[in-house]
Coordinates of C-alpha atoms in Angstrom, one line a residue:
Chain A
X1 CA 0.0 0.1 0.0
X2 CA 1.4 3.5 -0.8
X3 CA 1.7 6.2 1.4
X4 CA -1.2 8.0 -0.3
X5 CA -3.2 5.2 1.0
X6 CA -2.5 5.8 4.6
X7 CA -2.5 9.7 4.2
X8 CA -6.4 8.8 2.9
X9 CA -7.0 7.0 6.0
X10 CA -5.6 9.9 8.1
X11 CA -7.6 12.1 6.2
X12 CA -10.9 10.3 6.8
X13 CA -10.3 10.0 10.5
X14 CA -9.5 13.9 10.7
X15 CA -12.5 14.7 8.6
X16 CA -15.0 12.6 10.6
X17 CA -13.7 13.8 13.8
X18 CA -14.2 17.4 12.7
X19 CA -17.6 16.8 11.3
X20 CA -18.8 15.2 14.5
X21 CA -19.4 18.0 16.8
X22 CA -20.9 20.0 14.0
X23 CA -23.7 17.6 13.2
X24 CA -23.8 16.5 16.7
X25 CA -24.8 20.0 17.6
X26 CA -27.5 20.5 14.8
X27 CA -28.9 17.0 15.6
X28 CA -29.1 18.2 19.4
X29 CA -30.9 21.3 18.7
X30 CA -33.5 19.4 16.6
X31 CA -34.3 16.9 19.4
X32 CA -34.3 19.2 22.3
X33 CA -37.3 21.0 20.5
X34 CA -40.4 20.4 22.6
X35 CA -42.4 17.5 21.1
X36 CA -46.0 18.2 19.3
X37 CA -47.6 15.1 20.4
X38 CA -47.9 13.4 23.7
X39 CA -45.2 12.0 25.9
X40 CA -44.9 8.2 25.9
X41 CA -43.5 6.1 28.6
X42 CA -40.9 3.3 27.2
X43 CA -43.6 0.7 26.9
X44 CA -45.9 2.9 24.6
X45 CA -42.6 3.8 22.9
X46 CA -41.6 0.3 22.1
X47 CA -45.2 -0.3 21.0
X48 CA -45.2 2.5 18.4
X49 CA -41.9 1.1 17.2
X50 CA -43.4 -2.3 16.5
X51 CA -46.8 -1.0 15.4
X52 CA -44.9 1.4 12.8
X53 CA -42.8 -1.4 11.6
X54 CA -45.4 -4.1 11.2
X55 CA -47.6 -1.6 9.2
X56 CA -44.6 -1.1 6.7
X57 CA -43.9 -4.8 6.6
X58 CA -47.1 -5.0 5.0
X59 CA -46.9 -2.1 2.5
X60 CA -43.2 -3.2 1.3
X61 CA -44.2 -6.8 1.1
X62 CA -47.2 -5.8 -1.3
X63 CA -44.9 -3.7 -3.2
X64 CA -42.0 -5.8 -4.0
X65 CA -44.2 -9.3 -4.3
X66 CA -45.2 -8.9 -8.1
X67 CA -41.2 -9.3 -8.8
X68 CA -40.0 -11.9 -6.4
X69 CA -41.2 -15.5 -5.0
X70 CA -42.7 -15.3 -1.6
X71 CA -39.9 -16.3 0.3
X72 CA -37.4 -13.8 -1.1
X73 CA -40.3 -11.2 -0.6
X74 CA -40.2 -12.0 3.2
X75 CA -36.6 -11.8 3.6
X76 CA -36.3 -8.6 1.7
X77 CA -39.0 -6.8 3.5
X78 CA -37.6 -8.1 6.5
X79 CA -34.3 -6.8 5.5
X80 CA -35.6 -3.1 4.8
X81 CA -37.7 -2.5 7.6
X82 CA -34.9 -3.8 10.1
X83 CA -32.4 -1.2 8.4
X84 CA -30.2 -4.4 7.1
X85 CA -30.5 -4.3 3.4
X86 CA -29.4 -8.0 3.0
X87 CA -30.0 -8.5 -0.7
X88 CA -30.5 -12.1 -2.2
X89 CA -32.1 -10.2 -5.2
X90 CA -29.9 -8.4 -8.1
X91 CA -31.8 -4.9 -7.8
X92 CA -31.2 -3.9 -11.7
X93 CA -32.4 -7.4 -12.8
X94 CA -35.2 -8.3 -10.3
X95 CA -36.9 -5.0 -9.4
X96 CA -38.5 -1.9 -11.3
X97 CA -37.5 1.5 -10.8
X98 CA -41.1 2.0 -9.2
X99 CA -40.3 -0.6 -6.7
X100 CA -36.7 0.6 -5.9
X101 CA -38.2 4.1 -5.5
X102 CA -41.2 3.7 -3.5
X103 CA -40.6 0.5 -1.9
X104 CA -37.1 0.4 -0.7
X105 CA -35.7 4.1 -1.1
X106 CA -38.7 5.2 1.3
X107 CA -37.8 2.4 3.8
X108 CA -34.1 3.5 3.7
X109 CA -35.2 6.5 5.1
X110 CA -38.0 5.2 7.5
X111 CA -35.8 2.7 9.3
X112 CA -32.9 5.0 9.8
X113 CA -35.4 7.3 11.4
X114 CA -36.7 4.5 13.8
X115 CA -33.0 4.1 14.7
X116 CA -32.2 7.6 15.5
X117 CA -35.5 8.0 17.5
X118 CA -34.7 5.1 19.7
X119 CA -31.3 6.3 20.4
X120 CA -32.8 9.9 21.2
X121 CA -35.2 8.3 23.6
X122 CA -32.7 6.1 25.4
X123 CA -30.4 9.4 25.6
X124 CA -33.5 11.2 27.3
X125 CA -33.8 8.3 29.8
X126 CA -30.3 8.7 30.8
X127 CA -30.2 12.2 31.2
X128 CA -33.6 13.1 32.8
X129 CA -33.2 14.2 36.2
X130 CA -36.8 12.7 37.0
X131 CA -39.7 11.4 35.1
X132 CA -41.5 8.6 33.5
X133 CA -41.4 9.5 29.6
X134 CA -38.9 9.2 26.9
X135 CA -40.5 11.5 24.4
X136 CA -43.0 10.6 21.6
X137 CA -41.5 8.2 18.9
X138 CA -43.5 9.7 15.9
X139 CA -42.2 13.3 16.9
X140 CA -39.1 11.9 17.0
X141 CA -39.5 9.9 13.8
X142 CA -40.7 13.0 12.1
X143 CA -38.0 15.1 13.4
X144 CA -35.1 12.5 12.2
X145 CA -36.8 12.2 8.7
X146 CA -37.6 16.0 7.9
X147 CA -34.7 17.8 9.7
X148 CA -31.8 15.4 9.4
X149 CA -31.9 12.5 6.7
X150 CA -34.1 14.4 4.0
X151 CA -32.3 17.8 3.8
X152 CA -28.5 15.9 3.9
X153 CA -29.5 13.4 1.6
X154 CA -31.0 15.8 -1.2
X155 CA -27.7 18.1 -0.8
X156 CA -25.2 14.9 -1.3
X157 CA -27.6 13.6 -4.1
X158 CA -26.7 16.5 -6.0
X159 CA -23.0 16.4 -5.2
X160 CA -23.1 12.8 -6.3
X161 CA -24.5 13.5 -9.6
X162 CA -22.0 16.0 -10.1
X163 CA -19.5 12.9 -9.7
X164 CA -21.2 11.2 -12.4
X165 CA -23.8 9.0 -10.1
X166 CA -26.6 8.5 -12.6
X167 CA -30.2 9.6 -12.0
X168 CA -32.4 9.3 -14.6
X169 CA -35.9 7.1 -15.3
X170 CA -34.1 5.3 -18.1
X171 CA -30.9 4.1 -16.6
X172 CA -32.2 4.4 -12.9
X173 CA -32.8 6.6 -10.2
X174 CA -29.6 5.8 -8.7
X175 CA -28.3 9.0 -7.1
X176 CA -31.4 9.6 -4.8
X177 CA -30.9 6.4 -3.4
X178 CA -27.2 6.5 -3.0
X179 CA -27.0 9.1 -0.6
X180 CA -29.6 7.8 1.8
X181 CA -28.0 4.2 1.3
X182 CA -25.0 5.4 3.2
X183 CA -26.2 8.3 5.4
X184 CA -29.0 5.8 7.0
X185 CA -26.1 3.0 7.2
X186 CA -28.7 1.1 4.8
X187 CA -26.2 -0.5 2.5
X188 CA -29.0 -1.8 -0.2
X189 CA -27.3 -1.1 -3.4
X190 CA -29.5 0.0 -6.7
X191 CA -27.1 -2.4 -8.4
X192 CA -26.0 -5.8 -7.4
X193 CA -22.2 -4.8 -7.2
X194 CA -23.4 -1.8 -5.1
X195 CA -20.7 0.8 -4.5
X196 CA -18.2 -1.1 -6.7
X197 CA -20.1 0.1 -9.8
X198 CA -19.2 3.3 -11.4
X199 CA -22.6 4.3 -12.0
X200 CA -23.1 4.1 -8.1
X201 CA -19.6 5.1 -7.2
X202 CA -17.5 6.8 -10.1
X203 CA -14.6 8.7 -8.3
X204 CA -12.1 9.0 -5.5
X205 CA -14.4 12.0 -4.3
X206 CA -17.8 10.0 -4.4
X207 CA -16.0 7.2 -2.6
X208 CA -14.7 9.4 0.1
X209 CA -18.4 11.2 0.5
X210 CA -19.9 7.6 0.4
X211 CA -17.7 6.5 3.3
X212 CA -17.9 9.8 5.3
X213 CA -21.7 9.7 5.0
X214 CA -21.7 6.0 6.8
X215 CA -20.3 6.9 9.8
X216 CA -21.4 10.7 9.9
X217 CA -24.7 10.1 11.9
X218 CA -23.4 7.2 14.1
X219 CA -20.1 9.6 15.1
X220 CA -22.7 12.8 15.4
X221 CA -25.2 11.1 17.5
X222 CA -22.3 10.4 20.2
X223 CA -21.9 14.2 20.5
X224 CA -25.6 14.6 20.6
X225 CA -25.3 12.2 23.7
X226 CA -22.6 14.3 25.1
X227 CA -24.7 17.4 24.9
X228 CA -28.1 16.1 25.9
X229 CA -26.7 14.5 29.2
X230 CA -24.9 17.7 30.0
X231 CA -21.2 16.4 29.5
X232 CA -19.6 16.5 26.1
X233 CA -16.8 14.5 27.5
X234 CA -19.1 11.7 27.9
X235 CA -19.9 11.7 24.0
X236 CA -16.2 12.2 23.3
X237 CA -15.3 9.1 26.0
X238 CA -17.8 7.0 23.6
X239 CA -16.5 8.3 20.5
X240 CA -12.9 7.3 21.3
X241 CA -13.5 4.0 22.3
X242 CA -15.3 3.6 18.8
X243 CA -12.4 5.3 17.0
X244 CA -9.8 2.8 18.8
X245 CA -11.5 0.0 17.4
X246 CA -12.4 1.2 14.1
X247 CA -8.8 2.1 13.6
X248 CA -7.2 -1.3 14.7
X249 CA -9.8 -2.6 12.2
X250 CA -8.7 -0.4 9.2
X251 CA -4.8 -1.1 9.7
X252 CA -5.3 -5.1 10.1
X253 CA -7.2 -5.0 6.8
X254 CA -5.0 -2.7 5.3
X255 CA -2.0 -4.6 6.0
X256 CA -3.5 -8.1 5.4
X257 CA -4.6 -7.2 1.9
X258 CA -1.2 -5.7 1.3
X259 CA 0.5 -9.0 2.0
X260 CA -1.8 -11.3 -0.1
X261 CA -2.4 -14.9 0.9
X262 CA -0.4 -18.3 1.2
X263 CA -2.4 -19.5 -1.6
X264 CA -1.1 -16.8 -3.9
X265 CA 2.6 -17.6 -2.7
X266 CA 1.9 -21.2 -3.4
X267 CA 0.9 -20.4 -6.7
X268 CA 3.8 -17.9 -7.5
X269 CA 1.5 -14.9 -7.2
X270 CA 3.7 -12.3 -5.3
X271 CA 2.3 -8.8 -4.1
X272 CA -0.8 -7.7 -2.6
X273 CA -4.4 -9.2 -2.9
X274 CA -6.2 -7.4 -5.7
X275 CA -8.8 -10.1 -6.0
X276 CA -12.1 -8.4 -6.1
X277 CA -11.0 -4.9 -5.5
X278 CA -11.4 -1.8 -8.2
X279 CA -8.4 -0.7 -9.7
X280 CA -9.3 2.5 -9.5
X281 CA -9.6 2.3 -5.5
X282 CA -7.0 0.0 -4.6
X283 CA -5.8 -1.7 -1.2
X284 CA -6.5 1.5 0.9
X285 CA -10.0 2.9 -0.1
X286 CA -10.9 -0.6 0.0
X287 CA -9.5 -1.7 3.3
X288 CA -11.2 1.6 4.7
X289 CA -14.8 1.2 3.0
X290 CA -14.7 -2.5 4.1
X291 CA -14.1 -1.6 7.8
X292 CA -16.5 1.6 7.6
X293 CA -19.4 -0.4 6.3
X294 CA -19.0 -3.3 8.9
X295 CA -18.3 -1.3 11.8
X296 CA -21.6 0.9 10.8
X297 CA -24.6 -1.7 10.3
X298 CA -24.2 -0.4 6.6
X299 CA -23.3 -3.1 4.4
X300 CA -22.6 -1.2 1.3
X301 CA -19.3 -2.3 -0.7
X302 CA -16.9 -1.2 -3.0
X303 CA -15.2 -4.7 -3.5
X304 CA -15.9 -8.1 -2.8
X305 CA -15.9 -9.3 0.6
X306 CA -15.4 -12.8 -0.1
X307 CA -12.3 -12.0 -1.9
X308 CA -10.5 -10.8 1.1
X309 CA -7.8 -12.7 2.7
X310 CA -8.6 -14.9 5.5
X311 CA -7.5 -12.3 8.0
X312 CA -9.0 -9.6 5.9
X313 CA -12.3 -11.3 5.9
X314 CA -12.2 -12.0 9.5
X315 CA -11.9 -8.3 10.8
X316 CA -15.6 -7.5 9.2
X317 CA -17.0 -10.4 10.7
X318 CA -15.6 -9.6 13.9
X319 CA -16.7 -5.8 13.5
X320 CA -20.2 -7.1 13.2
X321 CA -20.0 -9.5 15.8
X322 CA -19.5 -6.8 18.2
X323 CA -23.0 -6.0 18.0
X324 CA -22.7 -3.3 15.4
X325 CA -21.6 -0.8 18.2
X326 CA -18.2 0.6 16.8
X327 CA -20.1 3.7 15.5
X328 CA -22.7 1.0 14.5
X329 CA -26.1 1.9 12.7
X330 CA -27.8 5.0 13.0
X331 CA -29.1 5.2 16.0
X332 CA -28.5 1.2 17.0
X333 CA -24.9 1.9 17.4
X334 CA -25.2 4.2 20.0
X335 CA -28.1 2.5 22.0
X336 CA -26.0 -0.7 21.7
X337 CA -22.7 0.9 22.7
X338 CA -24.4 2.5 25.8
X339 CA -25.3 -1.1 26.8
X340 CA -21.9 -2.2 26.5
X341 CA -21.2 0.8 28.8
X342 CA -23.6 0.3 31.5
X343 CA -21.7 -3.5 31.5
X344 CA -18.3 -1.8 31.8
X345 CA -19.5 0.3 34.9
X346 CA -21.1 -2.8 36.4
X347 CA -17.9 -5.2 35.9
X348 CA -15.8 -1.9 37.1
X349 CA -18.2 -1.9 40.1
X350 CA -17.8 -5.5 41.1
X351 CA -13.9 -5.0 41.1
X352 CA -14.1 -2.3 43.6
X353 CA -17.0 -3.5 45.5
X354 CA -19.2 -0.4 45.0
X355 CA -22.6 -0.2 43.4
X356 CA -22.1 0.8 40.0
X357 CA -23.4 4.1 38.6
X358 CA -23.8 5.5 35.2
X359 CA -24.4 9.2 34.6
X360 CA -25.4 9.4 38.4
X361 CA -27.9 6.7 38.4
X362 CA -27.5 3.5 40.1
X363 CA -27.4 0.3 37.8
X364 CA -29.1 -2.3 40.0
X365 CA -30.1 -5.9 39.3
X366 CA -32.8 -5.0 36.6
X367 CA -30.8 -2.8 34.7
X368 CA -27.9 -5.4 34.4
X369 CA -30.1 -8.4 33.4
X370 CA -31.7 -6.1 30.7
X371 CA -28.0 -5.2 29.5
X372 CA -27.0 -8.7 29.5
X373 CA -30.1 -9.9 27.6
X374 CA -29.4 -6.8 25.0
X375 CA -25.8 -7.4 24.4
X376 CA -25.9 -11.3 24.4
X377 CA -29.2 -11.9 22.6
X378 CA -28.0 -11.2 19.2
X379 CA -24.5 -13.1 19.4
X380 CA -26.6 -16.3 20.7
X381 CA -28.8 -15.6 17.4
X382 CA -26.0 -15.5 15.3
X383 CA -24.5 -18.7 16.3
X384 CA -27.7 -20.6 16.9
X385 CA -29.0 -19.7 13.0
X386 CA -25.5 -20.4 11.7
X387 CA -25.4 -23.7 13.5
X388 CA -28.7 -24.8 12.1
X389 CA -27.7 -23.5 8.5
X390 CA -24.5 -25.5 8.4
X391 CA -26.0 -28.6 10.4
X392 CA -28.9 -29.1 7.8
X393 CA -29.4 -30.1 4.2
X394 CA -31.7 -27.3 3.8
X395 CA -28.9 -24.9 4.8
X396 CA -26.2 -26.3 3.0
X397 CA -27.8 -25.7 -0.6
X398 CA -27.3 -21.9 -0.2
X399 CA -23.3 -22.3 0.2
X400 CA -21.1 -21.8 -2.7
X401 CA -17.5 -22.8 -1.8
X402 CA -16.4 -25.7 0.1
X403 CA -14.3 -25.9 3.3
X404 CA -13.8 -23.3 5.7
X405 CA -14.6 -20.8 3.1
X406 CA -18.3 -22.3 3.0
X407 CA -18.6 -22.2 6.7
X408 CA -17.1 -18.4 6.2
X409 CA -20.0 -17.7 3.8
X410 CA -22.5 -19.1 6.3
X411 CA -21.3 -17.7 9.6
X412 CA -20.9 -14.0 7.6
X413 CA -24.5 -14.4 6.3
X414 CA -26.1 -15.1 9.4
X415 CA -23.8 -12.5 11.1
X416 CA -24.7 -9.7 9.0
X417 CA -28.3 -10.6 9.0
X418 CA -28.8 -10.7 12.6
X419 CA -26.7 -7.9 13.3
X420 CA -28.5 -5.7 10.4
X421 CA -25.4 -5.0 8.5
X422 CA -26.4 -6.4 5.0
X423 CA -23.0 -7.0 3.3
X424 CA -22.5 -10.6 2.4
X425 CA -19.7 -13.3 1.2
X426 CA -21.1 -13.3 -2.2
X427 CA -21.4 -17.1 -2.6
X428 CA -24.3 -17.6 -0.2
X429 CA -27.6 -17.5 -1.9
X430 CA -31.2 -17.5 -1.1
X431 CA -32.5 -16.7 -4.8
X432 CA -32.1 -18.9 -7.8
X433 CA -32.8 -16.5 -10.7
X434 CA -31.6 -18.1 -14.0
X435 CA -32.5 -15.9 -17.1
X436 CA -34.4 -18.8 -19.0
X437 CA -36.3 -20.5 -16.4
X438 CA -38.7 -20.0 -13.6
X439 CA -37.1 -18.2 -10.6
X440 CA -37.5 -19.8 -6.9
X441 CA -36.0 -19.0 -3.6
X442 CA -34.5 -21.0 -1.0
X443 CA -36.8 -21.4 1.5
X444 CA -35.0 -22.0 4.6
X445 CA -32.2 -19.4 4.1
X446 CA -35.1 -16.6 3.3
X447 CA -37.4 -17.3 6.3
X448 CA -34.4 -18.1 8.7
X449 CA -32.5 -15.1 7.5
X450 CA -35.6 -12.9 7.7
X451 CA -36.5 -13.8 11.4
X452 CA -32.7 -13.7 12.2
X453 CA -33.1 -9.9 10.9
X454 CA -36.0 -9.1 12.6
X455 CA -35.1 -10.4 16.1
X456 CA -31.6 -8.8 15.8
X457 CA -33.3 -5.6 15.2
X458 CA -35.8 -5.7 18.1
X459 CA -34.4 -7.7 20.7
X460 CA -31.7 -5.0 21.5
X461 CA -33.8 -2.1 20.7
X462 CA -36.5 -3.3 22.9
X463 CA -33.9 -4.0 25.7
X464 CA -32.5 -0.4 25.5
X465 CA -35.7 1.1 25.8
X466 CA -36.5 -0.9 28.8
X467 CA -33.3 0.3 30.3
X468 CA -34.2 3.6 29.5
X469 CA -37.6 3.3 30.9
X470 CA -35.9 2.0 34.1
X471 CA -33.6 4.6 34.4
X472 CA -35.3 7.6 33.7
X473 CA -37.4 7.1 36.9
X474 CA -34.1 7.1 38.9
X475 CA -32.8 10.1 40.6
X476 CA -29.2 11.4 40.1
X477 CA -26.5 11.1 42.7
X478 CA -24.2 13.7 42.7
X479 CA -20.6 12.1 41.8
X480 CA -18.3 11.4 44.9
X481 CA -14.6 10.7 45.3
X482 CA -15.4 7.2 44.7
X483 CA -17.5 7.4 41.5
X484 CA -16.1 5.7 38.7
X485 CA -16.3 8.4 35.9
X486 CA -17.3 7.5 32.5
X487 CA -15.7 10.4 30.6
X488 CA -12.2 9.3 31.6
X489 CA -9.7 7.7 29.4
X490 CA -9.8 4.7 32.0
X491 CA -13.3 4.2 31.3
X492 CA -12.5 4.2 27.3
X493 CA -10.0 1.3 27.9
X494 CA -12.6 -0.5 30.0
X495 CA -15.2 -0.1 27.4
X496 CA -12.8 -1.4 24.5
X497 CA -11.8 -4.2 26.7
X498 CA -15.5 -5.2 27.3
X499 CA -16.3 -5.1 23.7
X500 CA -13.4 -7.3 22.6
X501 CA -13.6 -10.0 25.4
X502 CA -17.4 -10.4 24.9
X503 CA -17.0 -10.7 21.0
X504 CA -13.8 -12.7 21.2
X505 CA -15.0 -15.3 23.7
X506 CA -18.3 -15.8 21.9
X507 CA -16.9 -15.9 18.6
X508 CA -13.3 -17.2 18.6
X509 CA -14.1 -20.8 17.9
X510 CA -16.2 -19.9 14.9
X511 CA -13.8 -17.6 13.7
X512 CA -11.1 -20.1 14.2
X513 CA -12.8 -22.8 11.8
X514 CA -13.6 -20.2 9.0
X515 CA -11.1 -17.1 8.1
X516 CA -8.2 -18.1 10.3
X517 CA -8.0 -21.5 8.5
X518 CA -8.5 -19.9 5.4
X519 CA -5.8 -17.5 6.0
X520 CA -3.2 -20.1 7.0
X521 CA -4.2 -22.5 4.1
X522 CA -2.2 -22.9 0.7
X523 CA -5.3 -24.3 -0.7
X524 CA -7.6 -22.3 -2.7
X525 CA -11.4 -22.9 -2.2
Chain B
X1 CA -37.9 -32.0 2.1
X2 CA -41.4 -32.0 3.1
X3 CA -41.7 -29.1 5.5
X4 CA -40.0 -26.7 2.4
X5 CA -42.7 -28.2 -0.2
X6 CA -45.7 -27.5 2.2
X7 CA -44.3 -24.0 3.1
X8 CA -43.9 -23.1 -0.8
X9 CA -47.3 -24.5 -1.4
X10 CA -48.8 -22.2 1.3
X11 CA -46.9 -19.1 -0.4
X12 CA -47.9 -16.1 1.0
X13 CA -49.8 -17.5 3.7
X14 CA -46.2 -18.7 5.2
X15 CA -45.2 -15.2 5.1
X16 CA -48.0 -13.8 6.6
X17 CA -47.9 -16.2 9.5
X18 CA -44.1 -16.2 10.2
X19 CA -44.0 -12.5 10.0
X20 CA -47.3 -12.2 12.5
X21 CA -45.5 -14.9 14.8
X22 CA -42.5 -12.9 15.0
X23 CA -44.3 -9.7 15.8
X24 CA -46.4 -11.2 18.4
X25 CA -43.3 -12.8 20.0
X26 CA -42.0 -9.0 20.2
X27 CA -44.9 -7.6 21.6
X28 CA -44.9 -10.2 24.1
X29 CA -41.3 -9.6 25.1
X30 CA -42.0 -5.7 26.0
X31 CA -44.2 -7.6 28.6
X32 CA -42.0 -10.0 29.6
X33 CA -39.1 -7.2 30.0
X34 CA -41.6 -5.1 32.1
X35 CA -41.5 -7.7 34.5
X36 CA -37.8 -8.2 35.2
X37 CA -36.8 -7.4 38.3

């Protein structure tokens, strides 16, 4: 990798850090404005989220069904209402422009707005000094859509058009879907090959803008959090923990791809691994995009994930397996990270023998149980669904490659779906769509994947709202000499440690069997 | 493959039942989480 590549990575980190407080300040202003609808407690808020999502499930299913088998429609609908955007279909050959615009693009906005709304509600629960309510879901949803997502998407969409992203009814309304694809951490491409395609991502600048859009809101929400709890250092502490894990991921992928694979060496091919990468992007931009899209629950790609080296492919999987909390999805990343923060405070409290507090509120048995449920639920879902898929004949028909790569495809598929990411190891399929025969879906992969996405989205979401509902009623105790400060570098280290330990302990065996073996073998799969 | 063929023959009804069960489970989960002590 060239020096320019490292400069690009450093530039990205600098620009992201610069825009975080700016966008955070604006979003905090938006969400501090009084609600025009009645206040809701956590249960009312949670029910509104589910009712809203169920209603859109029906609408989107009806829009997509004319061009897809029932099971692929189920999977795709679950995918887009949960902000996952896992795609068993190819947009340009399966769907019409109208379906992409009225169905998928709309859902790109709406599902992202749901995530932001819930994150804001959770922040209110932590910030409140007394009360029982978390705001109003529909008011937060409206503000997210009208004041945040729509204006940014319109402006950036026009910038992308200036770079050559197409926007026409004949060739496809791509730019209008492209901006929200990244801004909402959706990731579902208009074209099957996503941002590797010049019509979606034509230049270095468009690539940089798209990468910036993916992390813009998840990063800004840390600033919103700091501002709304009245201590900006709290937000920077969360941001720092996220940034540390993010930078480690980028460096590992960049180095791994720069060294190629043992199989390449055995075949007499020396140098870096350019398989599946666009020549115009190279190692640095692909490594950066790969890590950005998997730390956030975006899933847009500018290269082929399956063509990464063993270790290069391990990092995106591990990023998702943290529960998508390293910046994470819009909203879901922050409330997921706050649950890890509560876990970190609890573990630290155990070590010093003191009742844990978070932002002055006592963390007791109920909050810890809910936090464990919210943080462990999705990893268990990933392991459970992957195990069923790899052990059953129904699941094996979706796998393309053999050996450890076949296991990696399966693990990646359910990791990505349950964590609402949406990127894929390309071999894994749930939709057979030959040009000259009737199309049909692979029922098992579609239904199991759809359920993984729905429960992967809503289990932590409901747990986070329940925790917020519990904490909102607690009185704030002033910080004393023995209080473990959550705006300190020590806390950042604790937070990083808790995330790494939980992800590693849960997934190390599975990762060893897949990408690690793949990275050590001389055999091509 | 009997299960898959039955699900396929029911087509949209399969989708409706699976989605409905998932959402009902999630609504019930709200009540369960409320009772956690």
